[in-house]
mmCIF file of C-alpha atoms and ligand atoms in Angstrom:
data_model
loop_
_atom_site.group_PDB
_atom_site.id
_atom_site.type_symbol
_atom_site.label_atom_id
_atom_site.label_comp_id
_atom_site.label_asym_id
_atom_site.label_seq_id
_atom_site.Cartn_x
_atom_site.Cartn_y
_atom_site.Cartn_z
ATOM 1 C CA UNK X 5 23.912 -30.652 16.192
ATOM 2 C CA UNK X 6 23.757 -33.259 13.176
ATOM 3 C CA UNK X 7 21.587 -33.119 10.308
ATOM 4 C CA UNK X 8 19.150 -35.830 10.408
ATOM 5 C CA UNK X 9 20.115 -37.866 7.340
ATOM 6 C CA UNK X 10 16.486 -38.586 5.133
ATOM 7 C CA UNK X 11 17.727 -41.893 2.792
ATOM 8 C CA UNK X 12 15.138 -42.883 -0.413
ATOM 9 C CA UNK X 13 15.575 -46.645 1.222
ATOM 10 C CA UNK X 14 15.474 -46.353 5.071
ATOM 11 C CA UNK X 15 12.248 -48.804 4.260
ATOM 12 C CA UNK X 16 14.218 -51.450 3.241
ATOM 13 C CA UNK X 17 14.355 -52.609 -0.794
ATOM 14 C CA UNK X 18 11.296 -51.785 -2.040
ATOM 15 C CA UNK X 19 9.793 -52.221 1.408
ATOM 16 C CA UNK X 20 7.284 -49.104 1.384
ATOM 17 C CA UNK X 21 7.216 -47.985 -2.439
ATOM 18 C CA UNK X 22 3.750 -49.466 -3.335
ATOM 19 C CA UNK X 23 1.906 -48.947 -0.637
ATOM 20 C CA UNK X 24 0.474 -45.691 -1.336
ATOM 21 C CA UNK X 25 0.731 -42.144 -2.704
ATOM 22 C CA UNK X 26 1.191 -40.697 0.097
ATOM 23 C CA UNK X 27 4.731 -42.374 0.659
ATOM 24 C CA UNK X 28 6.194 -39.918 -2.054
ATOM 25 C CA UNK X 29 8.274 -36.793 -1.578
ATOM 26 C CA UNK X 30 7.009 -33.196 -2.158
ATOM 27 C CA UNK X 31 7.990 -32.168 -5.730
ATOM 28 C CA UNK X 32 11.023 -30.058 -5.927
ATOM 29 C CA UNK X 33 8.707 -27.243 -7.797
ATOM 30 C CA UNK X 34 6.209 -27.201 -4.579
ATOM 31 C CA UNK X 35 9.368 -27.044 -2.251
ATOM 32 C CA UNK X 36 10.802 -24.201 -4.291
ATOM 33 C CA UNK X 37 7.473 -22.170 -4.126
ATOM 34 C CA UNK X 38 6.942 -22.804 -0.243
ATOM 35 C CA UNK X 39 10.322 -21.578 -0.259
ATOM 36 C CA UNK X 40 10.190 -17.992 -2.575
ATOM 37 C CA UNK X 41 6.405 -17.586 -0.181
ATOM 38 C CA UNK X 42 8.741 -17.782 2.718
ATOM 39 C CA UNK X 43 9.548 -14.206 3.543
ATOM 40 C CA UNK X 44 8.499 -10.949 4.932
ATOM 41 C CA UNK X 45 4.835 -11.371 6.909
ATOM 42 C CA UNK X 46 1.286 -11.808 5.353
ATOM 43 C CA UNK X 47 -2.100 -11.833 6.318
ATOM 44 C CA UNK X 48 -3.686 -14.571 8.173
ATOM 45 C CA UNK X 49 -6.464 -16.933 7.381
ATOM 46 C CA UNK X 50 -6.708 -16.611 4.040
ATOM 47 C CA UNK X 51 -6.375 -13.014 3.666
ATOM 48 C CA UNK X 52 -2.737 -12.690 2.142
ATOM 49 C CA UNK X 53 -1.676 -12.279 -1.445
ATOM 50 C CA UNK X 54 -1.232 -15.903 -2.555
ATOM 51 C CA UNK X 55 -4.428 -17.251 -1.318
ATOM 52 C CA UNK X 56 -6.101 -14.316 -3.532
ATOM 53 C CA UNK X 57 -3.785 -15.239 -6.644
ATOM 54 C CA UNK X 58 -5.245 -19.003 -5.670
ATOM 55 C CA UNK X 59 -8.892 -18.196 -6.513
ATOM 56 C CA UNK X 60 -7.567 -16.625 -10.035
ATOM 57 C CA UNK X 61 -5.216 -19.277 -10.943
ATOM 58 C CA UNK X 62 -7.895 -22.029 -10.429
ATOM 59 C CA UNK X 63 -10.430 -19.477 -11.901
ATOM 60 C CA UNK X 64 -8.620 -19.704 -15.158
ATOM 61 C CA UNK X 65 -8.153 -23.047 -14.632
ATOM 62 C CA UNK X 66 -11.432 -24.137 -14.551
ATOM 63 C CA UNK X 67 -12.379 -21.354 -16.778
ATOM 64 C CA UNK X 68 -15.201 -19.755 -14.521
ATOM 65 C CA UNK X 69 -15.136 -18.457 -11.307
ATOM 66 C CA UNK X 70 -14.526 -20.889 -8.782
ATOM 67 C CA UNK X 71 -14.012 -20.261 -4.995
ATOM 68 C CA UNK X 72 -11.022 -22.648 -3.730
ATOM 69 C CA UNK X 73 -10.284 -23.459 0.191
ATOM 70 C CA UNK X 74 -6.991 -25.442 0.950
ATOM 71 C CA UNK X 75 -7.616 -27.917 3.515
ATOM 72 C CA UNK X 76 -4.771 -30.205 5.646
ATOM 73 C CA UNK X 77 -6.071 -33.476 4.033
ATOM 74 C CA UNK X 78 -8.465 -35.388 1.330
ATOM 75 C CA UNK X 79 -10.958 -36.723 4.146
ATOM 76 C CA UNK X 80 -11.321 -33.078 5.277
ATOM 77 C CA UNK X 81 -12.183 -32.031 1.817
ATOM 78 C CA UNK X 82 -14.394 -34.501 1.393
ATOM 79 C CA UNK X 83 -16.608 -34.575 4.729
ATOM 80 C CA UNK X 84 -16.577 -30.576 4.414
ATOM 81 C CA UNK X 85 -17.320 -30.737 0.748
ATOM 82 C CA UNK X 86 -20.366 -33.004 1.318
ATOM 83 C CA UNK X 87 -21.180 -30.894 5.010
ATOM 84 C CA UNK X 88 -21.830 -27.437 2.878
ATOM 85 C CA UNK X 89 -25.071 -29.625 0.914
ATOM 86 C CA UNK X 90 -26.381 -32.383 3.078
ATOM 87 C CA UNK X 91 -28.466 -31.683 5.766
ATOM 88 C CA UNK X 92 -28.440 -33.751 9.027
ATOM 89 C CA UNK X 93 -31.520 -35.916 7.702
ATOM 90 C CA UNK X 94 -30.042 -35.980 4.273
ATOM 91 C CA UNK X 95 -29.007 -39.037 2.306
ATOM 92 C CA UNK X 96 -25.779 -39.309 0.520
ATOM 93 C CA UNK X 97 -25.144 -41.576 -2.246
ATOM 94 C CA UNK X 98 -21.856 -43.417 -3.174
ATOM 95 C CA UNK X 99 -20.454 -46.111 -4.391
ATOM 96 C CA UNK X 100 -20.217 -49.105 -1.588
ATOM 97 C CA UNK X 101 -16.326 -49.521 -1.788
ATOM 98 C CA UNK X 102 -16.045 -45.288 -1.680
ATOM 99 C CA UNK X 103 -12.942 -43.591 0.297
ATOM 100 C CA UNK X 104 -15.988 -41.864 2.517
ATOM 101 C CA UNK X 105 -17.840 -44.802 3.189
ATOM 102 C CA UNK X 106 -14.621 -47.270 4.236
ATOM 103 C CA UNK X 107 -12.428 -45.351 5.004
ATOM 104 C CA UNK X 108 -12.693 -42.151 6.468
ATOM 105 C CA UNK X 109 -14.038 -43.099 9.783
ATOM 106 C CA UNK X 110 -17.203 -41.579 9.379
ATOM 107 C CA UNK X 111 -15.695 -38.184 8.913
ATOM 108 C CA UNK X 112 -18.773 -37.268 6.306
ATOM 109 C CA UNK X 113 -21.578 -38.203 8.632
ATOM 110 C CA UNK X 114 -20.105 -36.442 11.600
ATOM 111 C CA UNK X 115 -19.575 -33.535 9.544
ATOM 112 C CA UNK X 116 -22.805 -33.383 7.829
ATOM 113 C CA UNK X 117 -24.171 -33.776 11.713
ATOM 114 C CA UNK X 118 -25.288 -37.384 11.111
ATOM 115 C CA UNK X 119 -26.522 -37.161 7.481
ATOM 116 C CA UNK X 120 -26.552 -40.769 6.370
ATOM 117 C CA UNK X 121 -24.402 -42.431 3.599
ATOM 118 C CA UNK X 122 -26.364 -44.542 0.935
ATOM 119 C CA UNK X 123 -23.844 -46.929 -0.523
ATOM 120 C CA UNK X 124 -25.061 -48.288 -3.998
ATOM 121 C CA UNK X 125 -22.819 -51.062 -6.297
ATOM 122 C CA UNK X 126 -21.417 -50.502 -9.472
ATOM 123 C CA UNK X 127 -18.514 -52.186 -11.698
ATOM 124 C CA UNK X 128 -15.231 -51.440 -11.433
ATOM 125 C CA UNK X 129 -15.952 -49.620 -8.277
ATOM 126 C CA UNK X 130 -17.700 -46.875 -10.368
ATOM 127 C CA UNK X 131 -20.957 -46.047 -9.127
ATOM 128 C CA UNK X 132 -23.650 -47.231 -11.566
ATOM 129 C CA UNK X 133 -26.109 -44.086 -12.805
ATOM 130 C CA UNK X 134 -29.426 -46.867 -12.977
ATOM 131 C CA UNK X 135 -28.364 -47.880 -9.120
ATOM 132 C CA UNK X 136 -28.568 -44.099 -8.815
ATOM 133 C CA UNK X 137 -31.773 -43.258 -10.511
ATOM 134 C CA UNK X 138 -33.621 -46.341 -9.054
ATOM 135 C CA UNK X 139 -32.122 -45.578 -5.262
ATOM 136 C CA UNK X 140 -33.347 -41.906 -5.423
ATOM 137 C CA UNK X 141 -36.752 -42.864 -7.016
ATOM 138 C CA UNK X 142 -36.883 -45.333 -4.000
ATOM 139 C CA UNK X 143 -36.076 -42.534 -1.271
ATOM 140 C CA UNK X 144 -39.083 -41.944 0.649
ATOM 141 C CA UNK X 145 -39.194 -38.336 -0.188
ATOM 142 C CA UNK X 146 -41.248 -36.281 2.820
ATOM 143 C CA UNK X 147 -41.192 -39.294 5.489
ATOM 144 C CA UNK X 148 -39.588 -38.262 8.434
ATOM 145 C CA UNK X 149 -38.282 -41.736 9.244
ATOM 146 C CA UNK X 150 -35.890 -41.982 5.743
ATOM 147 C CA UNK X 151 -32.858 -39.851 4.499
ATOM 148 C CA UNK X 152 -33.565 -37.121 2.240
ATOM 149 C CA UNK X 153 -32.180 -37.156 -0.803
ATOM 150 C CA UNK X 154 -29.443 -34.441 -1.159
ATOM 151 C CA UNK X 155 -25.819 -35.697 -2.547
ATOM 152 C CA UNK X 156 -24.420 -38.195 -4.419
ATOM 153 C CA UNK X 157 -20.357 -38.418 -3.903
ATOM 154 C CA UNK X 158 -18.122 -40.159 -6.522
ATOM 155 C CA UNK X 159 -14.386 -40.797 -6.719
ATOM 156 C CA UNK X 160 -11.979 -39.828 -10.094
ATOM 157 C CA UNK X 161 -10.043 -41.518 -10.135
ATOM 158 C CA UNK X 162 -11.795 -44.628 -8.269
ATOM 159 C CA UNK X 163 -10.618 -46.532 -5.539
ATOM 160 C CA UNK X 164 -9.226 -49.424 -7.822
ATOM 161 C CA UNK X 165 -8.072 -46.871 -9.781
ATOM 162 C CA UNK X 166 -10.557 -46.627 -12.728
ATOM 163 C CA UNK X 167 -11.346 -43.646 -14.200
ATOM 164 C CA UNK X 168 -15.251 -42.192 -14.732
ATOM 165 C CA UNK X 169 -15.536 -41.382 -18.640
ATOM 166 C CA UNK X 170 -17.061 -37.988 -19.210
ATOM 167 C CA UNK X 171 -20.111 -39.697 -20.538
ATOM 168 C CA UNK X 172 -20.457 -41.458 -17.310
ATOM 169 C CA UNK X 173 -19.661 -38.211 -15.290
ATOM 170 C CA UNK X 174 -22.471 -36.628 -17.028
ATOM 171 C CA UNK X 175 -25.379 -39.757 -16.686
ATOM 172 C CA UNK X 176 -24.400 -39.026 -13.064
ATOM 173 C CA UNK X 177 -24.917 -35.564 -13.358
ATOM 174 C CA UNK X 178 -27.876 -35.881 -15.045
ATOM 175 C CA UNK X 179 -29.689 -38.108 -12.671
ATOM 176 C CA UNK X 180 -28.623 -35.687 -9.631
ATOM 177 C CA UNK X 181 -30.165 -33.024 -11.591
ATOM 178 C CA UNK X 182 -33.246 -34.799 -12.396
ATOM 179 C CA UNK X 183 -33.348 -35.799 -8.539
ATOM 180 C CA UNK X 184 -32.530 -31.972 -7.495
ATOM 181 C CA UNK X 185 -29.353 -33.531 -5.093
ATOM 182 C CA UNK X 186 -26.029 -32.363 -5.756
ATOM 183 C CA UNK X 187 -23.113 -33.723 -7.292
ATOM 184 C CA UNK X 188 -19.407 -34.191 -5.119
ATOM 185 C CA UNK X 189 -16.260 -35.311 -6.729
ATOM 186 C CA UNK X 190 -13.818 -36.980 -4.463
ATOM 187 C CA UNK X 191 -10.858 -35.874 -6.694
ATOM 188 C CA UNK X 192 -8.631 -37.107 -4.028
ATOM 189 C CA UNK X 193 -6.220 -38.864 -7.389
ATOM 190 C CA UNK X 194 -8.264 -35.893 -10.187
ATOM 191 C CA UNK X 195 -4.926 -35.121 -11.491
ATOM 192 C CA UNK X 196 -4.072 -38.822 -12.377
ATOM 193 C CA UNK X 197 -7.699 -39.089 -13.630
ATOM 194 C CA UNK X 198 -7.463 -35.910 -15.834
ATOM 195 C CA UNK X 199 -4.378 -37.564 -17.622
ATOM 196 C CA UNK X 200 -6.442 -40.663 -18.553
ATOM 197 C CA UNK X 201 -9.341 -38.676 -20.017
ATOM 198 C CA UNK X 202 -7.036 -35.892 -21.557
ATOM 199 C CA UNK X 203 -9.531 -32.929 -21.014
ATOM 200 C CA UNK X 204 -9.045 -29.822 -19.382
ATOM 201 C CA UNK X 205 -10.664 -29.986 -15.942
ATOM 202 C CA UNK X 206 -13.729 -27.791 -16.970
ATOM 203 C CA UNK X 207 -14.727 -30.629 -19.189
ATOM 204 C CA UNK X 208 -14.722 -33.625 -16.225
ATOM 205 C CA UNK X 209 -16.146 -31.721 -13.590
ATOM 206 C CA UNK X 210 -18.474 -28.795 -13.517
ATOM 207 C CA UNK X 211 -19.593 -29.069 -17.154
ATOM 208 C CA UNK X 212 -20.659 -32.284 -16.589
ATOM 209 C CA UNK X 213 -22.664 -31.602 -13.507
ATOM 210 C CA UNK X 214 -19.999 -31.460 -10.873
ATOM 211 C CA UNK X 215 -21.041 -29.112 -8.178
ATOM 212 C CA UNK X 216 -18.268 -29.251 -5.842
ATOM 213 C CA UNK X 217 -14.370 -30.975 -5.799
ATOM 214 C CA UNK X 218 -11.889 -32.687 -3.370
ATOM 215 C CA UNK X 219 -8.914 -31.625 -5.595
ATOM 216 C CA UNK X 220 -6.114 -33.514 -4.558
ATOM 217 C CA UNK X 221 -2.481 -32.404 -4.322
ATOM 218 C CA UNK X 222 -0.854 -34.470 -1.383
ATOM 219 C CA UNK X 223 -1.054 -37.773 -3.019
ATOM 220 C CA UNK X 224 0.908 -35.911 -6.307
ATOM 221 C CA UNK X 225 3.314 -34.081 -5.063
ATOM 222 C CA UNK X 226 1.719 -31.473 -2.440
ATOM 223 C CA UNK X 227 3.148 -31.276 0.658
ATOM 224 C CA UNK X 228 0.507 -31.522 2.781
ATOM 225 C CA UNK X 229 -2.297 -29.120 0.458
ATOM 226 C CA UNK X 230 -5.588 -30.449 -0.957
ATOM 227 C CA UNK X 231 -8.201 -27.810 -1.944
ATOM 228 C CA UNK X 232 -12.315 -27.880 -2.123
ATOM 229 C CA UNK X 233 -12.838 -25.979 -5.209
ATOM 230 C CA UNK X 234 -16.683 -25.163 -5.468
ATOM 231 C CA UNK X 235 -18.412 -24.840 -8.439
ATOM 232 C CA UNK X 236 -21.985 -24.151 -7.475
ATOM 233 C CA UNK X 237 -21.288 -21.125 -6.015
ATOM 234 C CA UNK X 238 -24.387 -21.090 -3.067
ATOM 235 C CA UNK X 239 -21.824 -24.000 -1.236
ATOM 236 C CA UNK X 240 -19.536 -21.835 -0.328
ATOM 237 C CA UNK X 241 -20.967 -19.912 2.094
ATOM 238 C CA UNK X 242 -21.749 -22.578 4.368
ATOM 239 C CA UNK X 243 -18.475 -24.462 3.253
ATOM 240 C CA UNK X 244 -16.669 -21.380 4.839
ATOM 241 C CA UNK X 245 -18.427 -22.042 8.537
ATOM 242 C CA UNK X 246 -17.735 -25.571 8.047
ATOM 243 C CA UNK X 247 -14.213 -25.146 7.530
ATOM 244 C CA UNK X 248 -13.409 -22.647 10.396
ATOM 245 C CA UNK X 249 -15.969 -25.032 12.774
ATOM 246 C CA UNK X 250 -13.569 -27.764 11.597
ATOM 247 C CA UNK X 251 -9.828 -26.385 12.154
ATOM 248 C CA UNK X 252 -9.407 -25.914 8.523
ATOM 249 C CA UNK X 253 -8.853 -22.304 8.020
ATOM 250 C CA UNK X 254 -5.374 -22.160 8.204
ATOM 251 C CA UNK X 255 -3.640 -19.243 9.786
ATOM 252 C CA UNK X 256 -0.473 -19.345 7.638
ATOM 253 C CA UNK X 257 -3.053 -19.820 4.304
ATOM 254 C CA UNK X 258 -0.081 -17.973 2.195
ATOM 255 C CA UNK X 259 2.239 -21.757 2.578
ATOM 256 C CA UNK X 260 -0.845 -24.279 1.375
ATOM 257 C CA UNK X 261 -2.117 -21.466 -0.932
ATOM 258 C CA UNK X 262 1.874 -21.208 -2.457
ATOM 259 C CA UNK X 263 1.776 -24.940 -2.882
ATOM 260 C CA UNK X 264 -1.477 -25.692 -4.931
ATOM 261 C CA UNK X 265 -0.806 -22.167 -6.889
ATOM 262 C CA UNK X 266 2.683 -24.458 -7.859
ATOM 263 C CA UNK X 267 0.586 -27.390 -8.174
ATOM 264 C CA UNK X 268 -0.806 -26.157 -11.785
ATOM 265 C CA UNK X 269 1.587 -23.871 -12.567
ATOM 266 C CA UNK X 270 2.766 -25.300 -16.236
ATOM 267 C CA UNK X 271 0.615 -28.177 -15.848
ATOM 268 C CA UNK X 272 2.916 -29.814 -12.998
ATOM 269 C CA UNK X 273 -0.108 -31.864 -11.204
ATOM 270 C CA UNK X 274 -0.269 -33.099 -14.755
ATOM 271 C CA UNK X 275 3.109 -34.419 -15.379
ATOM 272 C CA UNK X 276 3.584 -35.897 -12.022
ATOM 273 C CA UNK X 277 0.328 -37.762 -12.327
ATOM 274 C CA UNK X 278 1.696 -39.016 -16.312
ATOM 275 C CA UNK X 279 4.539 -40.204 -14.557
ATOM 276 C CA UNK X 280 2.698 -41.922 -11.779
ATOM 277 C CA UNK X 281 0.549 -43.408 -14.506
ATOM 278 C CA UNK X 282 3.164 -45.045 -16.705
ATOM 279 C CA UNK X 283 4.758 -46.669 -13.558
ATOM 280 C CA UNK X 284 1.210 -47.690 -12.913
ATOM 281 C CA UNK X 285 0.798 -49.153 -16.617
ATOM 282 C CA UNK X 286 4.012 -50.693 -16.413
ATOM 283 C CA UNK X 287 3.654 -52.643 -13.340
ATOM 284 C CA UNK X 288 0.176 -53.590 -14.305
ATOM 285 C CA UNK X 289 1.340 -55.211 -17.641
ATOM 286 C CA UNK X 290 4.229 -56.742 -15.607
ATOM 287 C CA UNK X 291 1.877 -58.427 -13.334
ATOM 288 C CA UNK X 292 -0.159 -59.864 -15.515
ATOM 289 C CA UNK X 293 2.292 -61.314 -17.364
ATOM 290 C CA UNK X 294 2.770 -63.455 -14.565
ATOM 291 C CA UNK X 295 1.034 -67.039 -14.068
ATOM 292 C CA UNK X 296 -1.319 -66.838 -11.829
ATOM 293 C CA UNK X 297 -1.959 -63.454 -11.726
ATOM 294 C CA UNK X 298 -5.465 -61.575 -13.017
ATOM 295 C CA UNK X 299 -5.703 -57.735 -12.620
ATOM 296 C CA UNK X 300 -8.759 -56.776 -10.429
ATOM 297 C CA UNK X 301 -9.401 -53.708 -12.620
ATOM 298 C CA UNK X 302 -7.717 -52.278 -15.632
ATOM 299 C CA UNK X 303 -5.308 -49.777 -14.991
ATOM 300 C CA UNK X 304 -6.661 -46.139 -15.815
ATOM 301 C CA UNK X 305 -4.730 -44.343 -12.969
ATOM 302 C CA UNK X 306 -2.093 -45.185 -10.641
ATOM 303 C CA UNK X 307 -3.230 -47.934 -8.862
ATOM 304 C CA UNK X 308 -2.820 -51.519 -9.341
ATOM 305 C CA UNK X 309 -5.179 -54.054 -7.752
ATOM 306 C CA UNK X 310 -4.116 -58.025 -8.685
ATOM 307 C CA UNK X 311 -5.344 -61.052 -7.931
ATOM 308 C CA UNK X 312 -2.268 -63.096 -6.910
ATOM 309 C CA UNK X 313 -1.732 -66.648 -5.122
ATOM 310 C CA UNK X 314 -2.053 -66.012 -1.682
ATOM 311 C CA UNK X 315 1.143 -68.032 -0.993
ATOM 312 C CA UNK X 316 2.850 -65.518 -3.040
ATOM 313 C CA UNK X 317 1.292 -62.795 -1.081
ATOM 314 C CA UNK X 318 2.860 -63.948 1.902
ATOM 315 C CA UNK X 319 6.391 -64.515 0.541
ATOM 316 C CA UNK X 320 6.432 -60.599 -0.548
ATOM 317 C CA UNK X 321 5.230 -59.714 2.834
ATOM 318 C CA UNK X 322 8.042 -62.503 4.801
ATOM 319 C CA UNK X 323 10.141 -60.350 1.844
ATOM 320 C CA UNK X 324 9.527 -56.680 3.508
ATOM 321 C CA UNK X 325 6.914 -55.449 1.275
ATOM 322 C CA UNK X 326 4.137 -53.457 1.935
ATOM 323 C CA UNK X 327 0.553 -53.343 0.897
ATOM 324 C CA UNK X 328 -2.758 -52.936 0.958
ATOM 325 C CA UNK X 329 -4.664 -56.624 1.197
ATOM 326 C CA UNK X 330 -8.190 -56.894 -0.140
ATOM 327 C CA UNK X 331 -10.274 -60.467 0.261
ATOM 328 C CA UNK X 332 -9.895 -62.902 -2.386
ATOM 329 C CA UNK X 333 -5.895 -62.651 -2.357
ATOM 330 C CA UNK X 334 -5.748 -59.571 -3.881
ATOM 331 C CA UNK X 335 -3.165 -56.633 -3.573
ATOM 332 C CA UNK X 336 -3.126 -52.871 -3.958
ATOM 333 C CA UNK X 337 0.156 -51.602 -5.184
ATOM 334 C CA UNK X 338 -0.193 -47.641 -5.815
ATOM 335 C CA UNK X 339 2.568 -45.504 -7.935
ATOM 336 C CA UNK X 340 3.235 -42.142 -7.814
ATOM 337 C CA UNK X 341 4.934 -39.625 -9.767
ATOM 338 C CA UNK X 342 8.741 -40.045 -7.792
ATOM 339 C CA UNK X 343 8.654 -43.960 -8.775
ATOM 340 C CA UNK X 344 11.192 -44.971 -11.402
ATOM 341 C CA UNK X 345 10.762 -48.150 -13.941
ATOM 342 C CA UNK X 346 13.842 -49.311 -12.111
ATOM 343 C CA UNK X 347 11.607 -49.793 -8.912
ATOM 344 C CA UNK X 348 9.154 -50.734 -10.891
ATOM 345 C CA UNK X 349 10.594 -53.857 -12.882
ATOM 346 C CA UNK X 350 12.481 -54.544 -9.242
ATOM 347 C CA UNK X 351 8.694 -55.455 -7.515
ATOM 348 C CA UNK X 352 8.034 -57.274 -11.070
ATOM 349 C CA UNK X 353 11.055 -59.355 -10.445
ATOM 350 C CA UNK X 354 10.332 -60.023 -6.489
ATOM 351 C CA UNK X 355 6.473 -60.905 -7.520
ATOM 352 C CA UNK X 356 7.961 -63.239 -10.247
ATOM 353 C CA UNK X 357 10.009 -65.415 -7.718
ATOM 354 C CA UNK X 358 7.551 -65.515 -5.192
ATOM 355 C CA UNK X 359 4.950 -67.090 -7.431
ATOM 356 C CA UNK X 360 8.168 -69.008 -8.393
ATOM 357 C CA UNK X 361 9.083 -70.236 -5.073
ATOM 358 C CA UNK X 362 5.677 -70.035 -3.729
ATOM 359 C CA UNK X 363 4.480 -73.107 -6.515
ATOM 360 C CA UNK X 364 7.773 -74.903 -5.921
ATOM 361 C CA UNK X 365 6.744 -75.210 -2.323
ATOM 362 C CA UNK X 366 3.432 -76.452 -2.982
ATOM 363 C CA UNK X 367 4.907 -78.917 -5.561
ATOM 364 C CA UNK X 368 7.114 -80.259 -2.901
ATOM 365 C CA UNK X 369 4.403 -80.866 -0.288
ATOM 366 C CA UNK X 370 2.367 -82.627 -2.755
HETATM 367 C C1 PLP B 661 -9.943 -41.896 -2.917
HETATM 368 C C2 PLP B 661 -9.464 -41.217 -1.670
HETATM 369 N N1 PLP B 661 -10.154 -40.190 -1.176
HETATM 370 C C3 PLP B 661 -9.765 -39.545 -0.068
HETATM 371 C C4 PLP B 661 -8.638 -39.913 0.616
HETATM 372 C C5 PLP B 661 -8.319 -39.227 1.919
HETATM 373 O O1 PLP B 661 -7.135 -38.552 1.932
HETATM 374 P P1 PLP B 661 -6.377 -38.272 3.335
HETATM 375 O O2 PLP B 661 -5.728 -39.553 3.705
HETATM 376 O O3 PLP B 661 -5.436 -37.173 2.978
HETATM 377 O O4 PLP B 661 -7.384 -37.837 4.337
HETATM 378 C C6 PLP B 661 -7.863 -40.978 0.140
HETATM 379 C C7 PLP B 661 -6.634 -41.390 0.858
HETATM 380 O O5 PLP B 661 -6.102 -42.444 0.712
HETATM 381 C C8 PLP B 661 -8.296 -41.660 -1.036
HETATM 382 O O6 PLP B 661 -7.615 -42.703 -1.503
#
């Protein structure tokens, strides 16, 4: 029987590179710990040794006690996160371009059992604390015809990649406090976030308000490991029916547990996500060098959004290249930590003839 043969470019070029996070390998460091948690037999569903190191390890990390449940994906964080506080009536607030509004297929509301999703503006596709305040002190508190006020859900890093200072954590915070509703985190890209802010994750999360986390790992590195980590402590309870209602208590816990132990073990989801960042930085700056070409948002993770002539566009897509396409001729181009500057400077170069050969086309039909 022949090995199957895995090659870096059986997506052509630079066909698949950008597209998203979830295109990268699993760091070598995860493989090696799935691999060392790969012998003799262990408890099931959560009840072996690694999943127990798991709650220490992010204990320390987040230096209180936190309980942490690995999950299969970042929408199953995320709908199970907001599930253990929003009731079936209840209102939750995010930002109108958030992950669980677009793009999750309404994972949140069937989780939460129909609970419905407020979606509220905000620049840079950061949800804006006055839109907050003014939304909840518009809820129609006690009428049995409006959602009841219960969450509010943000993304760090955002979904055009900006990053939520810790000020603007904590206004957030502070309004859901002052509105007694609870605070989620979609950390689905929290590492690359963390890197930007250069805190330790006590300091952007639960400090500033944060009750519960989607802490991503897949996107960074992770095999196929995100965690919930819950800071108010009364969520977990119910988070624990949710997940086993859902499919999410895995039976072999020990092989997600050994990845996101691996995950922060020396800081790795740390220097992946500085790595994915610089590629991020790079190609930003390379792209906007280029005429015609406006970033979206500025760069504060490791996503790239750019406003780019929409003949361009096409020629990188006739070219093999994949993307995500927003309105308004803009592109998503997303870096993570197994990108090099070589693959980097490549897309720079392919963007650069496009708009190239894209205005010499229009020149010669005019
Ligand atoms: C901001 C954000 N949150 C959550 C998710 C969901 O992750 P998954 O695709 O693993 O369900 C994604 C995935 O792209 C994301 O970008």
């Amino acid at each position: 029987v022949s090995k199957p043969v895995y090659s870096r470019d059986t997506g052509g070029p630079i066909a698949f590179r950008f597209r998203s996070d979830n295109v990268a390998p699993v760091s070598a460091e995860i493989l090696h710990a799935l691999a060392n948690a790969n012998h003799g037999t262990a408890a099931p569903y959560g009840n072996d040794e690694w999943t127990a190191l798991l709650q220490r390890r992010f204990s320390e990390l987040f230096e209180r006690e936190v309980d942490v449940f690995p999950v299969a994906t970042g929408t199953a964080a995320n709908a199970l996160s907001v599930a253990s506080i929003a009731r079936p009536w209840g209102g939750i607030y995010c930002h109108e371009l958030a992950h669980i509004h677009k793009t999750e297929g309404g994972a949140t509301e069937a989780f939460t059992g129909g609970a419905k999703l407020v979606a509220l503006p905000g620049r840079d596709c950061k949800l804006d604390p006055s839109a907050l305040t003014e939304a909840v002190l518009r809820a129609e508190r006690g009428a049995r015809y409006a959602p009841q006020p219960d969450a509010v859900s943000i993304t760090q890093a955002s979904e055009h990649g900006t990053v939520y200072t810790l000020e603007e954590i904590a206004a957030i915070g502070k309004c859901a406090r002052d509105a007694a509703i609870q605070v989620h985190m979609d950390g689905a890209r929290f590492a690359n976030s963390l890197v930007t802010l250069g805190c330790p994750p006590a300091e952007a999360t639960w400090r500033r308000g944060v009750d519960i986390l989607s802490f991503g790992a897949t996107k960074n590195g992770g095999m196929a490991a995100d965690a919930i980590v819950v800071f108010n402590r009364t969520l977990a309870e119910p988070l624990s029916y949710w997940l086993r209602r859902a499919g999410q208590t895995w039976s072999k816990m020990r092989f997600a547990a050994a990845q996101l132990i691996a995950y922060i073990e020396d800081d790795l989801y740390l220097r992946l996500a500085s790595k994915a960042n610089a590629r991020a930085k790079r190609l930003g700056q390379g792209l906007a060098a280029l005429p015609g070409v406006r970033l979206v948002a500025p760069v504060q993770a490791n996503l790239v959004l750019a406003e780019m002539p929409e003949p361009a566009i096409e020629l990188l897509v006739a070219a093999g290249v994949r993307f995500a396409r927003y309105p308004g001729s803009v592109i998503r181009l997303v870096t993570h930590f197994d990108c090099t500057e070589s693959e980097v400077d490549e897309f720079i170069g392919l963007a650069r003839r496009s708009i190239a050969s894209a205005a010499g086309d229009s020149e010669d039909e005019q």
